[in-house]
Amino acid sequence: MKFFVDTAEISEITELNELGMVDGVTTNPSLIKKSGRDIIGVTREICSIVSGPVSAEVTATKSDEIIAEGRKLGSLASNIAVKVPLTWDGLKACKTLRSDGFMVNVTLCFSANQALLAAKADASFISPFIGRLDDINLDGMGLINDIRIIYDNFGFETEILAASIRTVNHVLDSARIGADVITAPPGVIKSLVNHPLTDKGLAVFLADIEKTGQKIL
Ligand code: E4P
C-alpha cells in the first residue's frame, strides 16, 4: 500500500520523504490556506521534493474552467495529479484531462456509486473520505470496502486513495481491505510507530545492559 502525505507543509513532507515514507502528496484548498503559501509556488516546491503523484486541487466548478485550471496545474510538473470534485462537471473535466494525458484524482467521494462514476470517467485515483463519513455516524470504512469489491468485480484500474484518515485504525483497516493508497496527515503516519510494549521492552533492555556496565561504543 502506498503512503501519500496529506499536507502542504514543506518541512513535514521533507522529513517523511527522507525516511522513504512518502509515495506521494495530497493537498486541498484548506491545506493551502493553512500553509499560508501561494498555491502555484508551494505546489511546484512539493513536486521538486517528491517524485510520486502530487495532488493539486482546482477551485473552479464549471467543467470548462476546471479543465483550464487543471491544464495549468498539470503543466507545473510531470508528477501532478489534478484534483477535481465529484460532480458532473468534475467528471467531465476528468475525462478530458485524462485524454490530455494528466493524472486525475477525483475527490470528495462519499458513496460507492460516485466511485463507480469516477472509474467510468477514467479517474487515476478516487478519494473516498473516511473521517468525514464517520463524523456524521456513517461507515467510512464500509465505503472503502464497497469500492474495493466493485472495482475488483469489473477490473477498474482507478486506484482507491483512502482519504480523510484520522486514526491509525483507519490506516490498518484500509490496508486490510486493500485500498491502493492512504493519504494521512503527517501526525497519523508518525504515530503508526507507537506501541506501549515497544517502549516498555526498550526501557527494560536498556536498564539491564546498564546493570552489566557494558557499552558497545
Ligand atoms: C484528501 O485528499 C483530503 O485532502 C483530506 O484527506 C481531507 O481530510 P479531512 O477530512 O481530515 O479534512
Coordinates of C-alpha atoms and ligand atoms in Angstrom, one line a residue:
M1 CA 0.0 0.0 0.0
K2 CA 1.3 3.4 -0.9
F3 CA 1.5 6.3 1.6
F4 CA 0.6 9.8 0.5
V5 CA 1.0 12.6 3.0
D6 CA -1.9 15.0 3.3
T7 CA -0.3 18.3 3.9
A8 CA 1.2 21.4 2.1
E9 CA 3.8 21.9 4.8
I10 CA 7.3 21.6 3.2
S11 CA 9.2 20.7 6.4
E12 CA 6.8 17.8 7.2
I13 CA 6.9 16.5 3.6
T14 CA 10.7 16.6 3.6
E15 CA 11.1 14.9 6.9
L16 CA 8.9 11.9 6.0
N17 CA 10.3 11.8 2.4
E18 CA 13.8 11.4 3.7
L19 CA 12.6 8.3 5.6
G20 CA 11.2 6.8 2.4
M21 CA 7.6 7.1 3.8
V22 CA 6.2 9.3 1.1
D23 CA 4.9 7.8 -2.2
G24 CA 3.0 11.0 -3.0
V25 CA 1.3 14.1 -1.5
T26 CA -2.3 15.4 -1.4
T27 CA -3.2 19.0 -0.9
N28 CA -6.5 20.8 -0.9
P29 CA -7.6 24.5 -0.7
S30 CA -7.9 24.2 3.1
L31 CA -4.3 22.8 3.4
I32 CA -3.0 25.5 1.1
K33 CA -4.7 28.1 3.4
K34 CA -3.2 26.5 6.5
S35 CA 0.3 26.6 4.9
G36 CA 0.0 30.4 4.2
R37 CA 1.7 29.7 0.9
D38 CA 0.8 30.6 -2.7
I39 CA -0.8 27.6 -4.4
I40 CA 1.4 27.6 -7.5
G41 CA 4.6 28.2 -5.6
V42 CA 4.1 25.6 -2.9
T43 CA 2.8 23.0 -5.4
R44 CA 6.0 23.5 -7.6
E45 CA 8.1 23.2 -4.5
I46 CA 6.4 20.0 -3.3
C47 CA 6.9 18.5 -6.8
S48 CA 10.6 19.2 -6.7
I49 CA 10.9 17.2 -3.4
V50 CA 8.6 14.2 -4.1
S51 CA 8.8 12.1 -7.2
G52 CA 5.4 10.4 -6.8
P53 CA 2.0 11.9 -7.6
V54 CA 1.2 15.3 -6.0
S55 CA -2.5 16.2 -6.0
A56 CA -3.3 19.8 -6.6
E57 CA -6.9 20.8 -6.4
V58 CA -8.8 23.0 -8.8
T59 CA -11.0 25.8 -7.4
A60 CA -13.5 26.1 -10.4
T61 CA -16.9 24.4 -10.5
K62 CA -17.8 24.6 -14.3
S63 CA -16.2 21.9 -16.5
D64 CA -14.6 24.3 -18.9
E65 CA -13.0 26.3 -16.1
I66 CA -12.0 23.1 -14.2
I67 CA -10.3 21.9 -17.4
A68 CA -8.4 25.2 -17.8
E69 CA -7.3 25.2 -14.2
G70 CA -6.4 21.6 -14.5
R71 CA -4.2 22.2 -17.5
K72 CA -2.4 25.0 -15.7
L73 CA -1.8 22.9 -12.6
G74 CA -0.9 19.8 -14.6
S75 CA 1.7 21.8 -16.5
L76 CA 3.6 22.7 -13.3
A77 CA 5.3 19.4 -13.1
S78 CA 5.1 15.9 -14.6
N79 CA 4.0 14.3 -11.3
I80 CA 0.9 16.5 -10.8
A81 CA -2.4 14.7 -10.3
V82 CA -5.2 17.3 -10.9
K83 CA -7.7 17.0 -8.2
V84 CA -11.3 17.6 -9.3
P85 CA -14.6 17.4 -7.3
L86 CA -17.0 14.5 -7.7
T87 CA -19.7 16.5 -9.6
W88 CA -20.9 16.0 -13.2
D89 CA -18.7 19.0 -14.2
G90 CA -15.8 17.4 -12.4
L91 CA -16.3 14.1 -14.1
K92 CA -16.5 15.7 -17.5
A93 CA -13.2 17.6 -16.7
C94 CA -11.7 14.3 -15.5
K95 CA -12.4 12.6 -18.8
T96 CA -10.9 15.5 -20.8
L97 CA -7.8 15.9 -18.6
R98 CA -7.2 12.2 -18.8
S99 CA -7.3 12.4 -22.6
D100 CA -4.8 15.2 -22.4
G101 CA -2.5 12.8 -20.5
F102 CA -2.8 14.2 -17.0
M103 CA -3.3 12.1 -13.8
V104 CA -6.6 13.0 -12.2
N105 CA -7.7 12.5 -8.6
V106 CA -11.5 12.7 -8.1
T107 CA -12.1 14.0 -4.6
L108 CA -15.0 14.4 -2.2
C109 CA -16.3 10.9 -2.8
F110 CA -18.9 9.8 -0.2
S111 CA -20.7 6.9 -2.0
A112 CA -19.8 3.8 -3.9
N113 CA -22.0 4.9 -6.8
Q114 CA -19.9 8.1 -7.1
A115 CA -16.8 6.0 -7.1
L116 CA -18.3 3.9 -9.9
L117 CA -18.8 7.0 -12.0
A118 CA -15.3 8.2 -11.3
A119 CA -13.9 4.9 -12.6
K120 CA -16.0 5.1 -15.7
A121 CA -14.7 8.7 -16.3
D122 CA -11.2 7.1 -16.2
A123 CA -10.0 8.7 -12.9
S124 CA -6.5 7.8 -11.9
F125 CA -7.4 8.0 -8.2
I126 CA -10.7 8.1 -6.3
S127 CA -10.7 9.8 -2.9
P128 CA -13.3 8.4 -0.5
F129 CA -13.4 10.5 2.7
I130 CA -13.5 8.1 5.6
G131 CA -13.3 10.5 8.6
R132 CA -16.0 12.9 7.3
L133 CA -18.4 10.0 7.0
D134 CA -17.5 8.8 10.5
D135 CA -18.1 12.3 11.7
I136 CA -21.8 12.0 10.8
N137 CA -22.1 8.5 12.1
L138 CA -21.9 6.8 8.7
D139 CA -19.5 4.0 7.9
G140 CA -16.4 5.4 6.2
M141 CA -14.5 2.1 6.2
G142 CA -17.6 0.3 4.8
L143 CA -17.3 2.7 1.8
I144 CA -13.7 1.7 1.2
N145 CA -14.8 -2.0 1.3
D146 CA -17.7 -1.4 -1.1
I147 CA -15.5 0.4 -3.6
R148 CA -12.8 -2.4 -3.5
I149 CA -15.4 -5.0 -4.2
I150 CA -17.0 -3.0 -7.1
Y151 CA -13.6 -2.1 -8.7
D152 CA -12.4 -5.7 -8.4
N153 CA -15.8 -7.1 -9.8
F154 CA -15.2 -5.2 -13.1
G155 CA -11.5 -4.8 -13.2
F156 CA -11.5 -1.0 -12.9
E157 CA -7.9 0.3 -12.7
T158 CA -8.7 3.5 -10.8
E159 CA -6.7 3.5 -7.6
I160 CA -8.6 3.7 -4.3
L161 CA -7.0 6.6 -2.3
A162 CA -8.4 6.3 1.2
A163 CA -8.7 9.9 2.4
S164 CA -9.8 11.9 5.4
I165 CA -7.8 9.5 7.6
R166 CA -7.8 10.5 11.2
T167 CA -6.6 7.4 13.2
V168 CA -4.1 4.6 13.0
N169 CA -7.0 2.1 12.8
H170 CA -8.2 3.8 9.6
V171 CA -4.7 3.0 8.1
L172 CA -4.8 -0.6 9.3
D173 CA -8.4 -1.2 8.1
S174 CA -7.6 0.4 4.7
A175 CA -4.6 -1.9 4.4
R176 CA -6.7 -5.0 5.3
I177 CA -9.4 -4.1 2.8
G178 CA -6.8 -3.5 0.1
A179 CA -7.0 0.3 -0.6
D180 CA -4.2 1.0 -3.1
V181 CA -3.2 4.2 -1.2
I182 CA -3.8 6.0 2.0
T183 CA -3.4 9.7 2.4
A184 CA -3.0 10.8 6.0
P185 CA -1.7 13.8 8.0
P186 CA 2.0 13.6 9.0
G187 CA 1.0 13.1 12.6
V188 CA -1.1 10.0 11.9
I189 CA 1.8 8.5 9.7
K190 CA 4.3 9.1 12.5
S191 CA 2.0 7.6 15.2
L192 CA 2.0 4.3 13.3
V193 CA 5.3 3.5 15.0
N194 CA 3.9 3.8 18.6
H195 CA 3.3 0.7 20.7
P196 CA 3.4 0.7 24.6
L197 CA 5.1 -2.7 24.6
T198 CA 7.9 -1.4 22.4
D199 CA 8.6 1.5 24.8
K200 CA 8.3 -0.8 27.8
G201 CA 10.5 -3.5 26.3
L202 CA 13.2 -1.0 25.3
A203 CA 13.3 0.5 28.8
V204 CA 13.9 -3.0 30.3
F205 CA 16.6 -3.8 27.8
L206 CA 18.4 -0.5 28.5
A207 CA 18.1 -0.9 32.2
D208 CA 19.5 -4.5 32.1
I209 CA 22.5 -3.6 29.9
E210 CA 23.3 -0.7 32.2
K211 CA 23.4 -3.1 35.2
T212 CA 26.1 -5.1 33.3
G213 CA 28.3 -2.0 32.9
Q214 CA 28.9 -2.9 29.2
K215 CA 28.9 -0.4 26.3
I216 CA 29.1 -1.2 22.6
L217 CA 30.9 2.1 21.7
Ligands
E4P1 C1 -7.7 14.2 0.7 O1 -7.2 14.3 -0.4 C2 -8.1 15.3 1.6 O2 -7.3 16.4 1.3 C3 -8.1 15.0 3.0 O3 -7.8 13.7 3.3 C4 -9.3 15.5 3.8 O4 -9.2 15.2 5.1 P1 -10.1 15.9 6.3 O5 -11.5 15.3 6.1 O6 -9.4 15.5 7.5 O7 -10.0 17.4 6.0

